[in-house]
Amino acid sequence: MKVEPRCDVLSRMSHFFIRILIMELQELVERSWAIRQAYHELEVKHHDSKWTVEEDLLALSNDIGNFQRLVMTKQGRYYDETPYTLEQKLSENIWWLLELSQRLDIDILTEMENFLSDKEKQLNVRTWK
């Protein structure tokens, strides 16, 4: 019976968990897309057309403003005026970014990996890889 060196086992395990994480991220992207399609149906029903990319970006900008106010509220620098929570608005902003990446034909998972790899090289950051 051959015994694998411990680092090989850990390396294989880490690659396994990375694949699971990527699958989970892909599921989030797909769920986000499905939700956006449902919103597009409502937009067509109520306004005769779905929102443009520019309108989606405007909605993201509005939600970023709401998120900023919630952060200021948490820091004691603003009063609580919104029915949302900080966690909800942060998640919604991520959702908008996922949706916009789809509409702009950007593979966000690949681009995030590229961005992180570039920054790690640029800043000489060693990761667990």
mmCIF file with all atom_site columns, C-alpha atoms in Angstrom:
data_model
loop_
_atom_site.group_PDB
_atom_site.id
_atom_site.type_symbol
_atom_site.label_atom_id
_atom_site.label_alt_id
_atom_site.label_comp_id
_atom_site.label_asym_id
_atom_site.label_entity_id
_atom_site.label_seq_id
_atom_site.pdbx_PDB_ins_code
_atom_site.Cartn_x
_atom_site.Cartn_y
_atom_site.Cartn_z
_atom_site.occupancy
_atom_site.B_iso_or_equiv
_atom_site.pdbx_formal_charge
_atom_site.auth_seq_id
_atom_site.auth_comp_id
_atom_site.auth_asym_id
_atom_site.auth_atom_id
_atom_site.pdbx_PDB_model_num
ATOM 1   C CA . MET A 1 1   ? 0.000   0.000  0.000   1.00 0.00 ? 1   MET A CA 1
ATOM 2   C CA . LYS A 1 2   ? 1.387   3.316  -1.085  1.00 0.00 ? 2   LYS A CA 1
ATOM 3   C CA . VAL A 1 3   ? 1.071   6.176  1.384   1.00 0.00 ? 3   VAL A CA 1
ATOM 4   C CA . GLU A 1 4   ? 0.841   9.640  -0.114  1.00 0.00 ? 4   GLU A CA 1
ATOM 5   C CA . PRO A 1 5   ? 2.906   12.376 1.445   1.00 0.00 ? 5   PRO A CA 1
ATOM 6   C CA . ARG A 1 6   ? 0.812   14.581 3.652   1.00 0.00 ? 6   ARG A CA 1
ATOM 7   C CA . CYS A 1 7   ? 1.265   17.687 1.483   1.00 0.00 ? 7   CYS A CA 1
ATOM 8   C CA . ASP A 1 8   ? -0.077  15.793 -1.563  1.00 0.00 ? 8   ASP A CA 1
ATOM 9   C CA . VAL A 1 9   ? -3.171  14.756 0.367   1.00 0.00 ? 9   VAL A CA 1
ATOM 10  C CA . LEU A 1 10  ? -3.717  18.317 1.594   1.00 0.00 ? 10  LEU A CA 1
ATOM 11  C CA . SER A 1 11  ? -3.208  19.662 -1.902  1.00 0.00 ? 11  SER A CA 1
ATOM 12  C CA . ARG A 1 12  ? -5.775  17.261 -3.348  1.00 0.00 ? 12  ARG A CA 1
ATOM 13  C CA . MET A 1 13  ? -8.216  18.105 -0.549  1.00 0.00 ? 13  MET A CA 1
ATOM 14  C CA . SER A 1 14  ? -7.806  21.840 -1.114  1.00 0.00 ? 14  SER A CA 1
ATOM 15  C CA . HIS A 1 15  ? -8.439  21.416 -4.848  1.00 0.00 ? 15  HIS A CA 1
ATOM 16  C CA . PHE A 1 16  ? -11.549 19.391 -4.020  1.00 0.00 ? 16  PHE A CA 1
ATOM 17  C CA . PHE A 1 17  ? -12.888 22.137 -1.753  1.00 0.00 ? 17  PHE A CA 1
ATOM 18  C CA . ILE A 1 18  ? -12.051 24.805 -4.326  1.00 0.00 ? 18  ILE A CA 1
ATOM 19  C CA . ARG A 1 19  ? -14.130 22.921 -6.902  1.00 0.00 ? 19  ARG A CA 1
ATOM 20  C CA . ILE A 1 20  ? -17.034 22.762 -4.436  1.00 0.00 ? 20  ILE A CA 1
ATOM 21  C CA . LEU A 1 21  ? -16.730 26.484 -3.731  1.00 0.00 ? 21  LEU A CA 1
ATOM 22  C CA . ILE A 1 22  ? -16.699 27.297 -7.453  1.00 0.00 ? 22  ILE A CA 1
ATOM 23  C CA . MET A 1 23  ? -19.800 25.155 -7.939  1.00 0.00 ? 23  MET A CA 1
ATOM 24  C CA . GLU A 1 24  ? -21.520 27.028 -5.105  1.00 0.00 ? 24  GLU A CA 1
ATOM 25  C CA . LEU A 1 25  ? -20.521 30.379 -6.598  1.00 0.00 ? 25  LEU A CA 1
ATOM 26  C CA . GLN A 1 26  ? -21.797 29.256 -9.996  1.00 0.00 ? 26  GLN A CA 1
ATOM 27  C CA . GLU A 1 27  ? -25.101 28.322 -8.362  1.00 0.00 ? 27  GLU A CA 1
ATOM 28  C CA . LEU A 1 28  ? -25.322 31.828 -6.852  1.00 0.00 ? 28  LEU A CA 1
ATOM 29  C CA . VAL A 1 29  ? -24.722 33.332 -10.287 1.00 0.00 ? 29  VAL A CA 1
ATOM 30  C CA . GLU A 1 30  ? -27.438 31.142 -11.814 1.00 0.00 ? 30  GLU A CA 1
ATOM 31  C CA . ARG A 1 31  ? -29.926 31.920 -9.033  1.00 0.00 ? 31  ARG A CA 1
ATOM 32  C CA . SER A 1 32  ? -29.182 35.638 -9.372  1.00 0.00 ? 32  SER A CA 1
ATOM 33  C CA . TRP A 1 33  ? -29.806 35.436 -13.106 1.00 0.00 ? 33  TRP A CA 1
ATOM 34  C CA . ALA A 1 34  ? -33.132 33.631 -12.609 1.00 0.00 ? 34  ALA A CA 1
ATOM 35  C CA . ILE A 1 35  ? -34.299 36.261 -10.120 1.00 0.00 ? 35  ILE A CA 1
ATOM 36  C CA . ARG A 1 36  ? -33.332 39.041 -12.511 1.00 0.00 ? 36  ARG A CA 1
ATOM 37  C CA . GLN A 1 37  ? -35.295 37.369 -15.303 1.00 0.00 ? 37  GLN A CA 1
ATOM 38  C CA . ALA A 1 38  ? -38.375 37.394 -13.051 1.00 0.00 ? 38  ALA A CA 1
ATOM 39  C CA . TYR A 1 39  ? -37.840 41.127 -12.463 1.00 0.00 ? 39  TYR A CA 1
ATOM 40  C CA . HIS A 1 40  ? -37.512 41.647 -16.226 1.00 0.00 ? 40  HIS A CA 1
ATOM 41  C CA . GLU A 1 41  ? -40.929 40.023 -16.664 1.00 0.00 ? 41  GLU A CA 1
ATOM 42  C CA . LEU A 1 42  ? -42.403 42.491 -14.159 1.00 0.00 ? 42  LEU A CA 1
ATOM 43  C CA . GLU A 1 43  ? -40.708 45.400 -15.944 1.00 0.00 ? 43  GLU A CA 1
ATOM 44  C CA . VAL A 1 44  ? -42.219 44.333 -19.265 1.00 0.00 ? 44  VAL A CA 1
ATOM 45  C CA . LYS A 1 45  ? -45.629 43.860 -17.638 1.00 0.00 ? 45  LYS A CA 1
ATOM 46  C CA . HIS A 1 46  ? -45.635 47.296 -15.986 1.00 0.00 ? 46  HIS A CA 1
ATOM 47  C CA . HIS A 1 47  ? -43.463 49.386 -18.350 1.00 0.00 ? 47  HIS A CA 1
ATOM 48  C CA . ASP A 1 48  ? -43.578 47.503 -21.692 1.00 0.00 ? 48  ASP A CA 1
ATOM 49  C CA . SER A 1 49  ? -39.830 46.842 -21.703 1.00 0.00 ? 49  SER A CA 1
ATOM 50  C CA . LYS A 1 50  ? -37.151 45.451 -19.460 1.00 0.00 ? 50  LYS A CA 1
ATOM 51  C CA . TRP A 1 51  ? -34.648 47.756 -17.845 1.00 0.00 ? 51  TRP A CA 1
ATOM 52  C CA . THR A 1 52  ? -31.536 48.637 -19.792 1.00 0.00 ? 52  THR A CA 1
ATOM 53  C CA . VAL A 1 53  ? -28.038 48.037 -18.458 1.00 0.00 ? 53  VAL A CA 1
ATOM 54  C CA . GLU A 1 54  ? -27.917 51.754 -17.656 1.00 0.00 ? 54  GLU A CA 1
ATOM 55  C CA . GLU A 1 55  ? -31.103 51.493 -15.574 1.00 0.00 ? 55  GLU A CA 1
ATOM 56  C CA . ASP A 1 56  ? -29.691 48.463 -13.758 1.00 0.00 ? 56  ASP A CA 1
ATOM 57  C CA . LEU A 1 57  ? -26.541 50.459 -13.021 1.00 0.00 ? 57  LEU A CA 1
ATOM 58  C CA . LEU A 1 58  ? -28.645 53.339 -11.716 1.00 0.00 ? 58  LEU A CA 1
ATOM 59  C CA . ALA A 1 59  ? -30.444 50.898 -9.395  1.00 0.00 ? 59  ALA A CA 1
ATOM 60  C CA . LEU A 1 60  ? -27.058 49.626 -8.168  1.00 0.00 ? 60  LEU A CA 1
ATOM 61  C CA . SER A 1 61  ? -25.926 53.213 -7.569  1.00 0.00 ? 61  SER A CA 1
ATOM 62  C CA . ASN A 1 62  ? -29.066 53.865 -5.527  1.00 0.00 ? 62  ASN A CA 1
ATOM 63  C CA . ASP A 1 63  ? -28.501 50.711 -3.484  1.00 0.00 ? 63  ASP A CA 1
ATOM 64  C CA . ILE A 1 64  ? -24.863 51.681 -2.899  1.00 0.00 ? 64  ILE A CA 1
ATOM 65  C CA . GLY A 1 65  ? -26.151 54.976 -1.485  1.00 0.00 ? 65  GLY A CA 1
ATOM 66  C CA . ASN A 1 66  ? -28.526 53.092 0.822   1.00 0.00 ? 66  ASN A CA 1
ATOM 67  C CA . PHE A 1 67  ? -25.638 50.843 1.869   1.00 0.00 ? 67  PHE A CA 1
ATOM 68  C CA . GLN A 1 68  ? -23.479 53.898 2.611   1.00 0.00 ? 68  GLN A CA 1
ATOM 69  C CA . ARG A 1 69  ? -26.171 55.357 4.856   1.00 0.00 ? 69  ARG A CA 1
ATOM 70  C CA . LEU A 1 70  ? -26.506 52.036 6.690   1.00 0.00 ? 70  LEU A CA 1
ATOM 71  C CA . VAL A 1 71  ? -22.737 51.912 7.267   1.00 0.00 ? 71  VAL A CA 1
ATOM 72  C CA . MET A 1 72  ? -22.845 55.484 8.580   1.00 0.00 ? 72  MET A CA 1
ATOM 73  C CA . THR A 1 73  ? -25.764 54.526 10.845  1.00 0.00 ? 73  THR A CA 1
ATOM 74  C CA . LYS A 1 74  ? -23.788 51.581 12.195  1.00 0.00 ? 74  LYS A CA 1
ATOM 75  C CA . GLN A 1 75  ? -20.860 53.916 12.882  1.00 0.00 ? 75  GLN A CA 1
ATOM 76  C CA . GLY A 1 76  ? -23.168 56.343 14.728  1.00 0.00 ? 76  GLY A CA 1
ATOM 77  C CA . ARG A 1 77  ? -22.787 59.044 12.068  1.00 0.00 ? 77  ARG A CA 1
ATOM 78  C CA . TYR A 1 78  ? -26.283 58.917 10.559  1.00 0.00 ? 78  TYR A CA 1
ATOM 79  C CA . TYR A 1 79  ? -29.796 58.245 11.761  1.00 0.00 ? 79  TYR A CA 1
ATOM 80  C CA . ASP A 1 80  ? -31.647 55.063 10.866  1.00 0.00 ? 80  ASP A CA 1
ATOM 81  C CA . GLU A 1 81  ? -34.112 55.932 8.108   1.00 0.00 ? 81  GLU A CA 1
ATOM 82  C CA . THR A 1 82  ? -34.172 52.871 5.889   1.00 0.00 ? 82  THR A CA 1
ATOM 83  C CA . PRO A 1 83  ? -36.245 49.706 6.214   1.00 0.00 ? 83  PRO A CA 1
ATOM 84  C CA . TYR A 1 84  ? -33.273 47.639 5.037   1.00 0.00 ? 84  TYR A CA 1
ATOM 85  C CA . THR A 1 85  ? -30.477 46.032 6.977   1.00 0.00 ? 85  THR A CA 1
ATOM 86  C CA . LEU A 1 86  ? -26.792 46.456 6.281   1.00 0.00 ? 86  LEU A CA 1
ATOM 87  C CA . GLU A 1 87  ? -26.522 42.761 5.441   1.00 0.00 ? 87  GLU A CA 1
ATOM 88  C CA . GLN A 1 88  ? -29.440 42.926 2.984   1.00 0.00 ? 88  GLN A CA 1
ATOM 89  C CA . LYS A 1 89  ? -28.030 45.919 1.128   1.00 0.00 ? 89  LYS A CA 1
ATOM 90  C CA . LEU A 1 90  ? -24.535 44.450 0.913   1.00 0.00 ? 90  LEU A CA 1
ATOM 91  C CA . SER A 1 91  ? -26.005 41.240 -0.501  1.00 0.00 ? 91  SER A CA 1
ATOM 92  C CA . GLU A 1 92  ? -28.197 43.172 -2.923  1.00 0.00 ? 92  GLU A CA 1
ATOM 93  C CA . ASN A 1 93  ? -25.205 45.143 -4.191  1.00 0.00 ? 93  ASN A CA 1
ATOM 94  C CA . ILE A 1 94  ? -23.334 41.893 -4.825  1.00 0.00 ? 94  ILE A CA 1
ATOM 95  C CA . TRP A 1 95  ? -26.451 40.589 -6.582  1.00 0.00 ? 95  TRP A CA 1
ATOM 96  C CA . TRP A 1 96  ? -26.520 43.650 -8.854  1.00 0.00 ? 96  TRP A CA 1
ATOM 97  C CA . LEU A 1 97  ? -22.848 43.122 -9.725  1.00 0.00 ? 97  LEU A CA 1
ATOM 98  C CA . LEU A 1 98  ? -23.513 39.481 -10.596 1.00 0.00 ? 98  LEU A CA 1
ATOM 99  C CA . GLU A 1 99  ? -26.479 40.518 -12.739 1.00 0.00 ? 99  GLU A CA 1
ATOM 100 C CA . LEU A 1 100 ? -24.527 43.239 -14.518 1.00 0.00 ? 100 LEU A CA 1
ATOM 101 C CA . SER A 1 101 ? -21.662 40.852 -15.214 1.00 0.00 ? 101 SER A CA 1
ATOM 102 C CA . GLN A 1 102 ? -24.135 38.544 -16.948 1.00 0.00 ? 102 GLN A CA 1
ATOM 103 C CA . ARG A 1 103 ? -25.646 41.331 -19.029 1.00 0.00 ? 103 ARG A CA 1
ATOM 104 C CA . LEU A 1 104 ? -22.204 42.593 -20.023 1.00 0.00 ? 104 LEU A CA 1
ATOM 105 C CA . ASP A 1 105 ? -20.991 39.081 -20.934 1.00 0.00 ? 105 ASP A CA 1
ATOM 106 C CA . ILE A 1 106 ? -18.314 39.037 -18.242 1.00 0.00 ? 106 ILE A CA 1
ATOM 107 C CA . ASP A 1 107 ? -17.401 35.719 -16.637 1.00 0.00 ? 107 ASP A CA 1
ATOM 108 C CA . ILE A 1 108 ? -17.199 37.158 -13.142 1.00 0.00 ? 108 ILE A CA 1
ATOM 109 C CA . LEU A 1 109 ? -15.744 34.020 -11.549 1.00 0.00 ? 109 LEU A CA 1
ATOM 110 C CA . THR A 1 110 ? -12.868 33.899 -14.034 1.00 0.00 ? 110 THR A CA 1
ATOM 111 C CA . GLU A 1 111 ? -12.304 37.640 -13.834 1.00 0.00 ? 111 GLU A CA 1
ATOM 112 C CA . MET A 1 112 ? -12.220 37.579 -10.021 1.00 0.00 ? 112 MET A CA 1
ATOM 113 C CA . GLU A 1 113 ? -9.623  34.802 -10.139 1.00 0.00 ? 113 GLU A CA 1
ATOM 114 C CA . ASN A 1 114 ? -7.566  36.827 -12.637 1.00 0.00 ? 114 ASN A CA 1
ATOM 115 C CA . PHE A 1 115 ? -7.890  39.990 -10.544 1.00 0.00 ? 115 PHE A CA 1
ATOM 116 C CA . LEU A 1 116 ? -6.840  38.236 -7.338  1.00 0.00 ? 116 LEU A CA 1
ATOM 117 C CA . SER A 1 117 ? -3.902  36.501 -9.034  1.00 0.00 ? 117 SER A CA 1
ATOM 118 C CA . ASP A 1 118 ? -2.705  39.789 -10.533 1.00 0.00 ? 118 ASP A CA 1
ATOM 119 C CA . LYS A 1 119 ? -2.915  41.575 -7.168  1.00 0.00 ? 119 LYS A CA 1
ATOM 120 C CA . GLU A 1 120 ? -1.128  38.726 -5.382  1.00 0.00 ? 120 GLU A CA 1
ATOM 121 C CA . LYS A 1 121 ? 1.735   38.999 -7.875  1.00 0.00 ? 121 LYS A CA 1
ATOM 122 C CA . GLN A 1 122 ? 1.775   42.792 -7.805  1.00 0.00 ? 122 GLN A CA 1
ATOM 123 C CA . LEU A 1 123 ? 1.828   42.942 -4.001  1.00 0.00 ? 123 LEU A CA 1
ATOM 124 C CA . ASN A 1 124 ? 3.938   39.813 -3.492  1.00 0.00 ? 124 ASN A CA 1
ATOM 125 C CA . VAL A 1 125 ? 1.197   38.154 -1.479  1.00 0.00 ? 125 VAL A CA 1
ATOM 126 C CA . ARG A 1 126 ? 1.708   34.479 -0.787  1.00 0.00 ? 126 ARG A CA 1
ATOM 127 C CA . THR A 1 127 ? -1.416  32.411 -0.619  1.00 0.00 ? 127 THR A CA 1
ATOM 128 C CA . TRP A 1 128 ? -2.089  28.876 0.528   1.00 0.00 ? 128 TRP A CA 1
ATOM 129 C CA . LYS A 1 129 ? -1.910  27.500 -3.039  1.00 0.00 ? 129 LYS A CA 1
#
